[in-house]
Amino acid sequence: MRLLLIGPPGVGKGTQAKFLVDHFTIPQISTGDMLRKNVRNKTSLGIKAQAYMQAGQLVPDIVMLNMMQDRLAEDDGANGYILDGFPRTIPQAEGLDELLNNLGQQLGCVVVMKISDSLIINRLSNRRSCKECNQVFNLLYDPPQKAGKCNECNGDLFLREDDIPDTIQQRLNIYHKQTEPVIEYYTQRGITEIIDAKGSIEDIKTNIIDRISAYNN
Ligand code: AMP
């Protein structure tokens, strides 16, 4: 199963991707997590990407496509994967088609998670992530047991630099302008499933698994 998860920042793509990893036993490929790891390790890719990420802007398409070319060539994706946060622009979607073509692979289903901007702003400004294991908490809906510490690994929790209100708005503007056209790109192929993402995590999970079970790529 080769899945794409598309939705605005903070809609819960990462949370749902983790369920799908367990359900299908395929890896999650999150471009945001990959980039943040590169920034932390000060790699040349991380150095290129950092300023864009801090400003809530998209990293250039060519950088993203090169990164994904390397990632998709790894063996763990032979039976499928969940792409989380990629493609985010039409050139990235076209580039992905070319990469998949070269690998002899086809996309199964594109899951589109929908929610209002006001809920996103509320969720993201209360989101905290673990520095060590990337586990995500929400101070309002899913607070950590010990303030400032991860339940899983006791790592320090932090507010992402791009989760401050002005930057969230900037990321939402970019989503509407550059990423929403990608939904249309896949809708024309008849492989999109639109999911209402404002319910409980459990309901959203059940809905996604139900809807994608009709696809077998
Ligand atoms: P995310 O964790 O998916 O919200 O990504 C965090 C940041 O990483 C984004 O705001 C962008 O700066 C960058 N990023 C992640 N994925 C992409 C992508 N597919 N194209 C361009 N920039 C990306």
PDB file of C-alpha atoms and ligand atoms in Angstrom:
ATOM      1  CA  MET A   1       0.000   0.000   0.000  1.00  0.00           C
ATOM      2  CA  ARG A   2       1.438   3.387  -1.032  1.00  0.00           C
ATOM      3  CA  LEU A   3      -0.416   6.185   0.684  1.00  0.00           C
ATOM      4  CA  LEU A   4      -0.201   9.949   0.753  1.00  0.00           C
ATOM      5  CA  LEU A   5      -1.510  11.959   3.678  1.00  0.00           C
ATOM      6  CA  ILE A   6      -2.386  15.521   2.743  1.00  0.00           C
ATOM      7  CA  GLY A   7      -3.766  18.155   5.065  1.00  0.00           C
ATOM      8  CA  PRO A   8      -2.913  21.486   6.668  1.00  0.00           C
ATOM      9  CA  PRO A   9      -0.184  21.670   9.303  1.00  0.00           C
ATOM     10  CA  GLY A  10      -1.481  20.377  12.636  1.00  0.00           C
ATOM     11  CA  VAL A  11      -4.431  18.435  11.215  1.00  0.00           C
ATOM     12  CA  GLY A  12      -3.079  15.199  12.735  1.00  0.00           C
ATOM     13  CA  LYS A  13      -1.285  13.615   9.762  1.00  0.00           C
ATOM     14  CA  GLY A  14       1.616  12.453  11.920  1.00  0.00           C
ATOM     15  CA  THR A  15      -0.681  10.876  14.528  1.00  0.00           C
ATOM     16  CA  GLN A  16      -2.709   9.005  11.919  1.00  0.00           C
ATOM     17  CA  ALA A  17       0.424   7.996  10.013  1.00  0.00           C
ATOM     18  CA  LYS A  18       1.678   6.207  13.140  1.00  0.00           C
ATOM     19  CA  PHE A  19      -1.545   4.140  13.301  1.00  0.00           C
ATOM     20  CA  LEU A  20      -1.242   3.264   9.625  1.00  0.00           C
ATOM     21  CA  VAL A  21       2.381   2.177  10.141  1.00  0.00           C
ATOM     22  CA  ASP A  22       1.153  -0.404  12.671  1.00  0.00           C
ATOM     23  CA  HIS A  23      -1.881  -1.415  10.638  1.00  0.00           C
ATOM     24  CA  PHE A  24      -0.073  -2.026   7.333  1.00  0.00           C
ATOM     25  CA  THR A  25       3.484  -2.612   8.643  1.00  0.00           C
ATOM     26  CA  ILE A  26       4.939  -0.072   6.264  1.00  0.00           C
ATOM     27  CA  PRO A  27       7.172   2.917   7.104  1.00  0.00           C
ATOM     28  CA  GLN A  28       6.044   6.507   7.573  1.00  0.00           C
ATOM     29  CA  ILE A  29       8.092   8.937   5.526  1.00  0.00           C
ATOM     30  CA  SER A  30       7.619  12.382   7.042  1.00  0.00           C
ATOM     31  CA  THR A  31       9.521  15.079   5.182  1.00  0.00           C
ATOM     32  CA  GLY A  32       9.083  17.464   8.146  1.00  0.00           C
ATOM     33  CA  ASP A  33      10.724  14.924  10.529  1.00  0.00           C
ATOM     34  CA  MET A  34      13.502  14.197   8.018  1.00  0.00           C
ATOM     35  CA  LEU A  35      14.242  17.907   7.598  1.00  0.00           C
ATOM     36  CA  ARG A  36      14.185  18.582  11.357  1.00  0.00           C
ATOM     37  CA  LYS A  37      16.651  15.729  11.902  1.00  0.00           C
ATOM     38  CA  ASN A  38      18.960  17.241   9.278  1.00  0.00           C
ATOM     39  CA  VAL A  39      18.677  20.664  10.932  1.00  0.00           C
ATOM     40  CA  ARG A  40      19.526  19.146  14.336  1.00  0.00           C
ATOM     41  CA  ASN A  41      22.521  17.298  12.898  1.00  0.00           C
ATOM     42  CA  LYS A  42      23.625  20.420  10.970  1.00  0.00           C
ATOM     43  CA  THR A  43      23.965  18.518   7.687  1.00  0.00           C
ATOM     44  CA  SER A  44      24.317  20.524   4.463  1.00  0.00           C
ATOM     45  CA  LEU A  45      20.655  19.737   3.700  1.00  0.00           C
ATOM     46  CA  GLY A  46      19.679  20.942   7.187  1.00  0.00           C
ATOM     47  CA  ILE A  47      21.639  24.157   6.761  1.00  0.00           C
ATOM     48  CA  LYS A  48      19.881  24.807   3.415  1.00  0.00           C
ATOM     49  CA  ALA A  49      16.426  24.084   4.855  1.00  0.00           C
ATOM     50  CA  GLN A  50      16.588  25.790   8.248  1.00  0.00           C
ATOM     51  CA  ALA A  51      15.789  29.394   7.295  1.00  0.00           C
ATOM     52  CA  TYR A  52      12.775  28.349   5.192  1.00  0.00           C
ATOM     53  CA  MET A  53      11.422  26.188   7.997  1.00  0.00           C
ATOM     54  CA  GLN A  54      11.828  28.869  10.670  1.00  0.00           C
ATOM     55  CA  ALA A  55       9.960  31.342   8.485  1.00  0.00           C
ATOM     56  CA  GLY A  56       7.144  28.852   7.835  1.00  0.00           C
ATOM     57  CA  GLN A  57       8.028  28.730   4.131  1.00  0.00           C
ATOM     58  CA  LEU A  58       8.424  25.711   1.913  1.00  0.00           C
ATOM     59  CA  VAL A  59      11.885  24.310   1.264  1.00  0.00           C
ATOM     60  CA  PRO A  60      12.589  24.565  -2.515  1.00  0.00           C
ATOM     61  CA  ASP A  61      11.100  21.782  -4.642  1.00  0.00           C
ATOM     62  CA  ILE A  62      14.429  20.659  -6.032  1.00  0.00           C
ATOM     63  CA  VAL A  63      15.859  20.123  -2.539  1.00  0.00           C
ATOM     64  CA  MET A  64      12.765  18.120  -1.553  1.00  0.00           C
ATOM     65  CA  LEU A  65      12.790  16.000  -4.684  1.00  0.00           C
ATOM     66  CA  ASN A  66      16.461  15.134  -4.263  1.00  0.00           C
ATOM     67  CA  MET A  67      15.833  14.154  -0.662  1.00  0.00           C
ATOM     68  CA  MET A  68      12.854  11.973  -1.642  1.00  0.00           C
ATOM     69  CA  GLN A  69      14.709  10.335  -4.502  1.00  0.00           C
ATOM     70  CA  ASP A  70      17.285   9.075  -1.981  1.00  0.00           C
ATOM     71  CA  ARG A  71      14.649   8.094   0.576  1.00  0.00           C
ATOM     72  CA  LEU A  72      12.409   6.140  -1.805  1.00  0.00           C
ATOM     73  CA  ALA A  73      15.412   4.185  -3.063  1.00  0.00           C
ATOM     74  CA  GLU A  74      15.832   2.609   0.396  1.00  0.00           C
ATOM     75  CA  ASP A  75      14.726  -1.005   0.810  1.00  0.00           C
ATOM     76  CA  ASP A  76      12.223  -0.525   3.625  1.00  0.00           C
ATOM     77  CA  GLY A  77       9.676   0.957   1.212  1.00  0.00           C
ATOM     78  CA  ALA A  78       9.567  -2.015  -1.159  1.00  0.00           C
ATOM     79  CA  ASN A  79       6.102  -3.093   0.111  1.00  0.00           C
ATOM     80  CA  GLY A  80       4.717   0.384   0.522  1.00  0.00           C
ATOM     81  CA  TYR A  81       4.948   3.500   2.674  1.00  0.00           C
ATOM     82  CA  ILE A  82       2.991   6.445   3.987  1.00  0.00           C
ATOM     83  CA  LEU A  83       4.146   9.792   2.698  1.00  0.00           C
ATOM     84  CA  ASP A  84       3.365  12.458   5.286  1.00  0.00           C
ATOM     85  CA  GLY A  85       3.919  16.082   4.246  1.00  0.00           C
ATOM     86  CA  PHE A  86       5.008  15.394   0.665  1.00  0.00           C
ATOM     87  CA  PRO A  87       4.157  16.396  -2.066  1.00  0.00           C
ATOM     88  CA  ARG A  88       3.145  19.913  -1.068  1.00  0.00           C
ATOM     89  CA  THR A  89       3.297  21.630  -4.467  1.00  0.00           C
ATOM     90  CA  ILE A  90       2.355  20.707  -8.041  1.00  0.00           C
ATOM     91  CA  PRO A  91       6.036  20.470  -9.125  1.00  0.00           C
ATOM     92  CA  GLN A  92       6.632  18.062  -6.214  1.00  0.00           C
ATOM     93  CA  ALA A  93       3.604  15.957  -7.256  1.00  0.00           C
ATOM     94  CA  GLU A  94       4.881  15.845 -10.844  1.00  0.00           C
ATOM     95  CA  GLY A  95       8.386  15.013  -9.612  1.00  0.00           C
ATOM     96  CA  LEU A  96       6.972  12.228  -7.431  1.00  0.00           C
ATOM     97  CA  ASP A  97       5.192  10.739 -10.452  1.00  0.00           C
ATOM     98  CA  GLU A  98       8.507  10.617 -12.250  1.00  0.00           C
ATOM     99  CA  LEU A  99      10.306   9.049  -9.272  1.00  0.00           C
ATOM    100  CA  LEU A 100       7.572   6.397  -8.920  1.00  0.00           C
ATOM    101  CA  ASN A 101       7.622   5.712 -12.618  1.00  0.00           C
ATOM    102  CA  ASN A 102      11.359   5.070 -12.489  1.00  0.00           C
ATOM    103  CA  LEU A 103      10.855   2.714  -9.540  1.00  0.00           C
ATOM    104  CA  GLY A 104       7.952   0.908 -11.268  1.00  0.00           C
ATOM    105  CA  GLN A 105       5.636   1.889  -8.409  1.00  0.00           C
ATOM    106  CA  GLN A 106       2.108   3.322  -8.285  1.00  0.00           C
ATOM    107  CA  LEU A 107       0.291   5.345  -5.684  1.00  0.00           C
ATOM    108  CA  GLY A 108      -2.603   3.606  -3.977  1.00  0.00           C
ATOM    109  CA  CYS A 109      -4.661   6.247  -2.271  1.00  0.00           C
ATOM    110  CA  VAL A 110      -4.408   9.895  -1.255  1.00  0.00           C
ATOM    111  CA  VAL A 111      -6.003  10.620   2.119  1.00  0.00           C
ATOM    112  CA  VAL A 112      -6.984  14.279   2.485  1.00  0.00           C
ATOM    113  CA  MET A 113      -7.608  15.427   6.049  1.00  0.00           C
ATOM    114  CA  LYS A 114      -9.838  18.521   6.335  1.00  0.00           C
ATOM    115  CA  ILE A 115     -10.349  20.917   9.233  1.00  0.00           C
ATOM    116  CA  SER A 116     -10.966  24.670   9.760  1.00  0.00           C
ATOM    117  CA  ASP A 117      -8.118  27.198  10.070  1.00  0.00           C
ATOM    118  CA  SER A 118      -9.305  28.359  13.519  1.00  0.00           C
ATOM    119  CA  LEU A 119      -9.056  24.812  14.929  1.00  0.00           C
ATOM    120  CA  ILE A 120      -5.579  24.478  13.443  1.00  0.00           C
ATOM    121  CA  ILE A 121      -4.343  27.665  15.102  1.00  0.00           C
ATOM    122  CA  ASN A 122      -5.746  26.523  18.435  1.00  0.00           C
ATOM    123  CA  ARG A 123      -4.189  23.050  18.122  1.00  0.00           C
ATOM    124  CA  LEU A 124      -0.755  24.119  16.919  1.00  0.00           C
ATOM    125  CA  SER A 125      -0.133  26.827  19.465  1.00  0.00           C
ATOM    126  CA  ASN A 126      -0.743  24.157  22.157  1.00  0.00           C
ATOM    127  CA  ARG A 127       1.324  21.443  20.479  1.00  0.00           C
ATOM    128  CA  ARG A 128       4.527  20.261  22.139  1.00  0.00           C
ATOM    129  CA  SER A 129       6.980  17.789  20.590  1.00  0.00           C
ATOM    130  CA  CYS A 130       9.623  15.597  22.193  1.00  0.00           C
ATOM    131  CA  LYS A 131      13.192  16.548  21.279  1.00  0.00           C
ATOM    132  CA  GLU A 132      14.290  12.927  21.503  1.00  0.00           C
ATOM    133  CA  CYS A 133      11.564  10.732  19.957  1.00  0.00           C
ATOM    134  CA  ASN A 134       9.273  13.215  18.096  1.00  0.00           C
ATOM    135  CA  GLN A 135       6.234  12.119  20.142  1.00  0.00           C
ATOM    136  CA  VAL A 136       3.617  14.872  19.962  1.00  0.00           C
ATOM    137  CA  PHE A 137       1.412  16.145  22.830  1.00  0.00           C
ATOM    138  CA  ASN A 138      -1.267  18.787  23.041  1.00  0.00           C
ATOM    139  CA  LEU A 139      -1.510  20.832  26.233  1.00  0.00           C
ATOM    140  CA  LEU A 140      -5.306  21.064  25.858  1.00  0.00           C
ATOM    141  CA  TYR A 141      -6.341  17.641  24.540  1.00  0.00           C
ATOM    142  CA  ASP A 142      -3.505  15.258  25.287  1.00  0.00           C
ATOM    143  CA  PRO A 143      -1.181  16.767  27.936  1.00  0.00           C
ATOM    144  CA  PRO A 144       1.997  14.961  29.067  1.00  0.00           C
ATOM    145  CA  GLN A 145       1.816  13.232  32.477  1.00  0.00           C
ATOM    146  CA  LYS A 146       4.796  15.268  33.741  1.00  0.00           C
ATOM    147  CA  ALA A 147       4.927  18.932  32.660  1.00  0.00           C
ATOM    148  CA  GLY A 148       7.538  19.526  29.956  1.00  0.00           C
ATOM    149  CA  LYS A 149       8.538  15.832  29.706  1.00  0.00           C
ATOM    150  CA  CYS A 150       7.707  13.089  27.195  1.00  0.00           C
ATOM    151  CA  ASN A 151       5.604  10.168  28.516  1.00  0.00           C
ATOM    152  CA  GLU A 152       7.511   7.715  26.309  1.00  0.00           C
ATOM    153  CA  CYS A 153      11.169   8.612  26.856  1.00  0.00           C
ATOM    154  CA  ASN A 154      11.202  11.461  29.420  1.00  0.00           C
ATOM    155  CA  GLY A 155      12.825  13.720  26.780  1.00  0.00           C
ATOM    156  CA  ASP A 156      12.267  17.491  26.954  1.00  0.00           C
ATOM    157  CA  LEU A 157       9.184  18.830  25.187  1.00  0.00           C
ATOM    158  CA  PHE A 158       9.416  21.987  23.080  1.00  0.00           C
ATOM    159  CA  LEU A 159       7.227  24.347  21.069  1.00  0.00           C
ATOM    160  CA  ARG A 160       8.375  24.171  17.461  1.00  0.00           C
ATOM    161  CA  GLU A 161       9.710  27.497  16.186  1.00  0.00           C
ATOM    162  CA  ASP A 162       7.219  27.282  13.330  1.00  0.00           C
ATOM    163  CA  ASP A 163       4.271  26.786  15.712  1.00  0.00           C
ATOM    164  CA  ILE A 164       4.173  30.419  16.858  1.00  0.00           C
ATOM    165  CA  PRO A 165       0.923  32.173  15.748  1.00  0.00           C
ATOM    166  CA  ASP A 166       2.325  34.394  12.935  1.00  0.00           C
ATOM    167  CA  THR A 167       4.200  31.481  11.432  1.00  0.00           C
ATOM    168  CA  ILE A 168       1.173  29.186  11.705  1.00  0.00           C
ATOM    169  CA  GLN A 169      -0.858  31.712   9.693  1.00  0.00           C
ATOM    170  CA  GLN A 170       1.923  31.904   7.106  1.00  0.00           C
ATOM    171  CA  ARG A 171       1.989  28.081   6.825  1.00  0.00           C
ATOM    172  CA  LEU A 172      -1.795  27.977   6.417  1.00  0.00           C
ATOM    173  CA  ASN A 173      -1.650  30.605   3.654  1.00  0.00           C
ATOM    174  CA  ILE A 174       0.948  28.525   1.844  1.00  0.00           C
ATOM    175  CA  TYR A 175      -1.160  25.398   2.322  1.00  0.00           C
ATOM    176  CA  HIS A 176      -4.225  27.005   0.724  1.00  0.00           C
ATOM    177  CA  LYS A 177      -2.245  28.475  -2.153  1.00  0.00           C
ATOM    178  CA  GLN A 178       0.291  25.780  -2.985  1.00  0.00           C
ATOM    179  CA  THR A 179      -0.854  22.482  -1.480  1.00  0.00           C
ATOM    180  CA  GLU A 180      -4.611  22.525  -2.120  1.00  0.00           C
ATOM    181  CA  PRO A 181      -4.024  22.380  -5.905  1.00  0.00           C
ATOM    182  CA  VAL A 182      -2.212  19.072  -5.266  1.00  0.00           C
ATOM    183  CA  ILE A 183      -5.504  17.624  -3.950  1.00  0.00           C
ATOM    184  CA  GLU A 184      -7.173  18.493  -7.256  1.00  0.00           C
ATOM    185  CA  TYR A 185      -4.240  16.912  -9.118  1.00  0.00           C
ATOM    186  CA  TYR A 186      -4.989  13.552  -7.482  1.00  0.00           C
ATOM    187  CA  THR A 187      -8.781  13.956  -7.446  1.00  0.00           C
ATOM    188  CA  GLN A 188      -8.703  13.945 -11.237  1.00  0.00           C
ATOM    189  CA  ARG A 189      -7.239  10.437 -11.009  1.00  0.00           C
ATOM    190  CA  GLY A 190     -10.030   9.266  -8.698  1.00  0.00           C
ATOM    191  CA  ILE A 191      -7.721   8.223  -5.867  1.00  0.00           C
ATOM    192  CA  THR A 192      -8.520  10.791  -3.164  1.00  0.00           C
ATOM    193  CA  GLU A 193     -10.501  10.108   0.022  1.00  0.00           C
ATOM    194  CA  ILE A 194     -11.626  13.192   1.958  1.00  0.00           C
ATOM    195  CA  ILE A 195     -11.694  12.719   5.736  1.00  0.00           C
ATOM    196  CA  ASP A 196     -13.295  15.054   8.260  1.00  0.00           C
ATOM    197  CA  ALA A 197     -10.459  15.522  10.778  1.00  0.00           C
ATOM    198  CA  LYS A 198     -12.206  17.328  13.609  1.00  0.00           C
ATOM    199  CA  GLY A 199     -13.547  14.267  15.500  1.00  0.00           C
ATOM    200  CA  SER A 200     -11.734  12.035  17.972  1.00  0.00           C
ATOM    201  CA  ILE A 201      -8.381  10.519  17.015  1.00  0.00           C
ATOM    202  CA  GLU A 202      -9.924   7.045  17.273  1.00  0.00           C
ATOM    203  CA  ASP A 203     -12.908   7.865  14.991  1.00  0.00           C
ATOM    204  CA  ILE A 204     -10.647   9.458  12.404  1.00  0.00           C
ATOM    205  CA  LYS A 205      -8.399   6.392  12.461  1.00  0.00           C
ATOM    206  CA  THR A 206     -11.332   4.008  11.922  1.00  0.00           C
ATOM    207  CA  ASN A 207     -12.686   6.168   9.122  1.00  0.00           C
ATOM    208  CA  ILE A 208      -9.326   6.312   7.322  1.00  0.00           C
ATOM    209  CA  ILE A 209      -8.738   2.554   7.580  1.00  0.00           C
ATOM    210  CA  ASP A 210     -12.271   1.835   6.311  1.00  0.00           C
ATOM    211  CA  ARG A 211     -11.928   4.170   3.371  1.00  0.00           C
ATOM    212  CA  ILE A 212      -8.530   2.966   2.213  1.00  0.00           C
ATOM    213  CA  SER A 213      -9.346  -0.713   2.498  1.00  0.00           C
ATOM    214  CA  ALA A 214     -10.992  -0.447  -0.931  1.00  0.00           C
ATOM    215  CA  TYR A 215      -7.587   0.272  -2.523  1.00  0.00           C
ATOM    216  CA  ASN A 216      -4.985  -2.393  -3.062  1.00  0.00           C
ATOM    217  CA  ASN A 217      -1.925  -0.583  -4.401  1.00  0.00           C
TER     218      ASN A 217
HETATM  219  P1  AMP B   1       5.791  19.620   8.719  1.00  0.00           P
HETATM  220  O1  AMP B   1       6.351  19.001   9.940  1.00  0.00           O
HETATM  221  O2  AMP B   1       5.330  18.636   7.701  1.00  0.00           O
HETATM  222  O3  AMP B   1       4.735  20.669   9.028  1.00  0.00           O
HETATM  223  O4  AMP B   1       7.000  20.413   8.010  1.00  0.00           O
HETATM  224  C1  AMP B   1       7.699  21.444   8.705  1.00  0.00           C
HETATM  225  C2  AMP B   1       8.384  22.351   7.698  1.00  0.00           C
HETATM  226  O5  AMP B   1       9.306  21.590   6.895  1.00  0.00           O
HETATM  227  C3  AMP B   1       7.444  23.011   6.678  1.00  0.00           C
HETATM  228  O6  AMP B   1       6.832  24.196   7.177  1.00  0.00           O
HETATM  229  C4  AMP B   1       8.433  23.316   5.551  1.00  0.00           C
HETATM  230  O7  AMP B   1       9.263  24.410   5.857  1.00  0.00           O
HETATM  231  C5  AMP B   1       9.314  22.055   5.549  1.00  0.00           C
HETATM  232  N1  AMP B   1       8.740  20.988   4.683  1.00  0.00           N
HETATM  233  C6  AMP B   1       8.277  19.762   5.062  1.00  0.00           C
HETATM  234  N2  AMP B   1       7.843  19.062   4.000  1.00  0.00           N
HETATM  235  C7  AMP B   1       8.023  19.863   2.927  1.00  0.00           C
HETATM  236  C8  AMP B   1       7.754  19.723   1.544  1.00  0.00           C
HETATM  237  N3  AMP B   1       7.188  18.623   1.036  1.00  0.00           N
HETATM  238  N4  AMP B   1       8.076  20.770   0.731  1.00  0.00           N
HETATM  239  C9  AMP B   1       8.656  21.881   1.204  1.00  0.00           C
HETATM  240  N5  AMP B   1       8.917  22.089   2.499  1.00  0.00           N
HETATM  241  C10 AMP B   1       8.620  21.086   3.371  1.00  0.00           C
END
